[in-house]
Amino acid sequence: MSSKFLRSFAACAGAGIAALGISETGLIRKMVFAQEQPNEGRHKVLIIGGGTAGTTVANQISRKGQITEDKITIVEPSQHHYYQPMWTMVGAGMYQKEDSRRLTKDYLPSRSQWIQDSVQSLQPDENAVTLRSGRKLHYETLIVAPGLQLDWHKIPGLVDALEDASCPVASIYHYRHAEKAQRVLSGLTHGQAIFTVPVGGIKCGGAPQKIMWTWESSWAAAGTRPKIDIAFASPLLTMFHVRKYGAALDEMATARGVETLFGTELVAVDGPARRATFRDVKTGARAERAFDALHVTPPMSAPDFIKQSPLAAANGFVSVDRGTLQHARYPNVFAIGDAADLPTSKTAAAICGQAPVLVHNLHQHLAGRPLTAVYDGYTSCPILVGGGKLMLAEFKYNQEIAETFGAFGDQSRPGRMPYVMKRFVFPRIYWDSFLRGTWYGPRTWIPPSFPDAP
């Protein structure tokens, strides 16, 4: 019995399906899955992760047309897809958290196979992936795009403090906690507010200070700012790692009276006592600080199944060529997004540059030709600074500045237009175009072209 027959059957049974409270798409996926599971064979393209990177790549592969959708398989456990950059704005009171969430199935290629499961382990020498359910998948090519793992537990006391509704500890780095950030920070009228950054790579490196600047501005507008002391704790020695933008943000911190606790990391939280412990990253010395509001960016890392696999570099991320995105040892494996070991900021904007490169090189590999597309490290950090303004930091590898609107002015100076784009335009582009595989960052809707090697 063919998948085509099953789809036709399910389509004809629409009324009965609805009466049972089952979606037609869901039934089709279940029926096709049930049919293929016993003898599914090798997956042409297996994608780990249905977040921004995985979904975008799946749709760009589909649009290219050389690989049919039914040859694309996505492993993603979550029923919902989240526009995570919106969580900063949820914490700032600009959106409700529900605005950031939609159904995963609505954004995957319609005829692709979605396996709603998590990855347990990787066996690249066997071209295989083992799922939590025990099911083992074999692939012809593998794209690793699971995003980052948030290691909340690495800070003792943090999880309990976040779950305690009465404790003024919050984080915009999770759907469930973003609205608490808004409640905690909007309710602060005096005292000490601390915002933290962990050691190591994080998604959206500017987010820890976006939420800070936004509320600093709001407190100033409300007249409570003189009664609130603000501290920003970071293991870096500057507000931002790219020199041009870091210098501008350092000046802003001084001008707006933000205490900078550079060279430190948060290592413990005592929610009931309202005290946070910080460690000097050079000396290891520890010091406690009292707080009335604490916003925490948790430590992050590659998922454990990557760290424990042959795909991992020494830092735990997927070892890939920084230009071609192909694995250093396994040529039929590619990686994209936050889990890839690339020396650039982990942002959604970076995926705009990475996705077309990966898709082109994937097809080159399958055709037995040299990989000719090269990712230049482009990424972007739109940093909300309050007052309806935003600093749009754009750069490539080696901190090379790559400003889209540089001809109109220095982007290290916050502007109104980038703010409007971030708050009102980008969310719509994300849902309607980015995830559909038709948005290419600074190139807008014009895809890049790469040479086809003979």
PDB file of C-alpha atoms in Angstrom, residues 88 92 94 185 195 206-221 225 230-232 239-240 245-260 262 382-391 414:
ATOM      1  CA  THR A  88      13.436  39.468  24.761  1.00  0.00           C
ATOM      2  CA  ALA A  92      10.121  43.769  27.864  1.00  0.00           C
ATOM      3  CA  MET A  94       6.069  44.231  23.967  1.00  0.00           C
ATOM      4  CA  LEU A 185      11.436  43.789  36.148  1.00  0.00           C
ATOM      5  CA  PHE A 195      21.949  40.956  34.657  1.00  0.00           C
ATOM      6  CA  GLY A 206      23.375  40.492  22.716  1.00  0.00           C
ATOM      7  CA  ALA A 207      20.181  39.338  24.466  1.00  0.00           C
ATOM      8  CA  PRO A 208      21.482  39.555  28.064  1.00  0.00           C
ATOM      9  CA  GLN A 209      21.971  43.284  27.671  1.00  0.00           C
ATOM     10  CA  LYS A 210      18.974  43.903  25.407  1.00  0.00           C
ATOM     11  CA  ILE A 211      16.647  43.169  28.297  1.00  0.00           C
ATOM     12  CA  MET A 212      18.778  45.309  30.598  1.00  0.00           C
ATOM     13  CA  TRP A 213      18.857  48.378  28.347  1.00  0.00           C
ATOM     14  CA  THR A 214      15.141  48.110  27.646  1.00  0.00           C
ATOM     15  CA  TRP A 215      14.234  48.125  31.334  1.00  0.00           C
ATOM     16  CA  GLU A 216      16.826  50.776  32.207  1.00  0.00           C
ATOM     17  CA  SER A 217      15.081  53.032  29.735  1.00  0.00           C
ATOM     18  CA  SER A 218      11.634  52.119  31.087  1.00  0.00           C
ATOM     19  CA  TRP A 219      12.699  52.802  34.673  1.00  0.00           C
ATOM     20  CA  ALA A 220      14.097  56.157  33.578  1.00  0.00           C
ATOM     21  CA  ALA A 221      10.815  57.049  31.866  1.00  0.00           C
ATOM     22  CA  ARG A 225      15.756  54.858  37.754  1.00  0.00           C
ATOM     23  CA  ILE A 230      22.007  48.194  37.764  1.00  0.00           C
ATOM     24  CA  ALA A 231      24.936  45.794  37.408  1.00  0.00           C
ATOM     25  CA  PHE A 232      25.968  43.796  34.338  1.00  0.00           C
ATOM     26  CA  MET A 239      30.048  44.874  26.858  1.00  0.00           C
ATOM     27  CA  PHE A 240      30.364  43.186  23.450  1.00  0.00           C
ATOM     28  CA  TYR A 245      30.189  47.826  18.987  1.00  0.00           C
ATOM     29  CA  GLY A 246      31.796  46.948  22.318  1.00  0.00           C
ATOM     30  CA  ALA A 247      33.391  50.382  22.559  1.00  0.00           C
ATOM     31  CA  ALA A 248      30.061  52.106  21.880  1.00  0.00           C
ATOM     32  CA  LEU A 249      28.253  49.947  24.453  1.00  0.00           C
ATOM     33  CA  ASP A 250      30.993  50.495  27.037  1.00  0.00           C
ATOM     34  CA  GLU A 251      30.461  54.236  26.642  1.00  0.00           C
ATOM     35  CA  MET A 252      26.725  53.723  26.983  1.00  0.00           C
ATOM     36  CA  ALA A 253      27.186  51.786  30.226  1.00  0.00           C
ATOM     37  CA  THR A 254      29.224  54.631  31.672  1.00  0.00           C
ATOM     38  CA  ALA A 255      26.803  57.309  30.498  1.00  0.00           C
ATOM     39  CA  ARG A 256      23.754  55.477  31.842  1.00  0.00           C
ATOM     40  CA  GLY A 257      25.287  54.505  35.171  1.00  0.00           C
ATOM     41  CA  VAL A 258      25.473  50.739  34.694  1.00  0.00           C
ATOM     42  CA  GLU A 259      28.022  49.021  36.941  1.00  0.00           C
ATOM     43  CA  THR A 260      30.092  46.576  34.905  1.00  0.00           C
ATOM     44  CA  PHE A 262      33.591  42.310  33.923  1.00  0.00           C
ATOM     45  CA  PRO A 382      20.218  43.617  16.848  1.00  0.00           C
ATOM     46  CA  ILE A 383      20.699  45.137  20.308  1.00  0.00           C
ATOM     47  CA  LEU A 384      17.699  46.909  21.797  1.00  0.00           C
ATOM     48  CA  VAL A 385      18.935  49.860  23.861  1.00  0.00           C
ATOM     49  CA  GLY A 386      15.616  51.316  25.039  1.00  0.00           C
ATOM     50  CA  GLY A 387      13.864  54.503  24.049  1.00  0.00           C
ATOM     51  CA  GLY A 388      12.607  52.928  20.819  1.00  0.00           C
ATOM     52  CA  LYS A 389      16.126  52.550  19.414  1.00  0.00           C
ATOM     53  CA  LEU A 390      18.380  49.682  18.399  1.00  0.00           C
ATOM     54  CA  MET A 391      22.049  49.125  17.597  1.00  0.00           C
ATOM     55  CA  PRO A 414      21.400  53.286  17.856  1.00  0.00           C
TER      56      PRO A 414
END
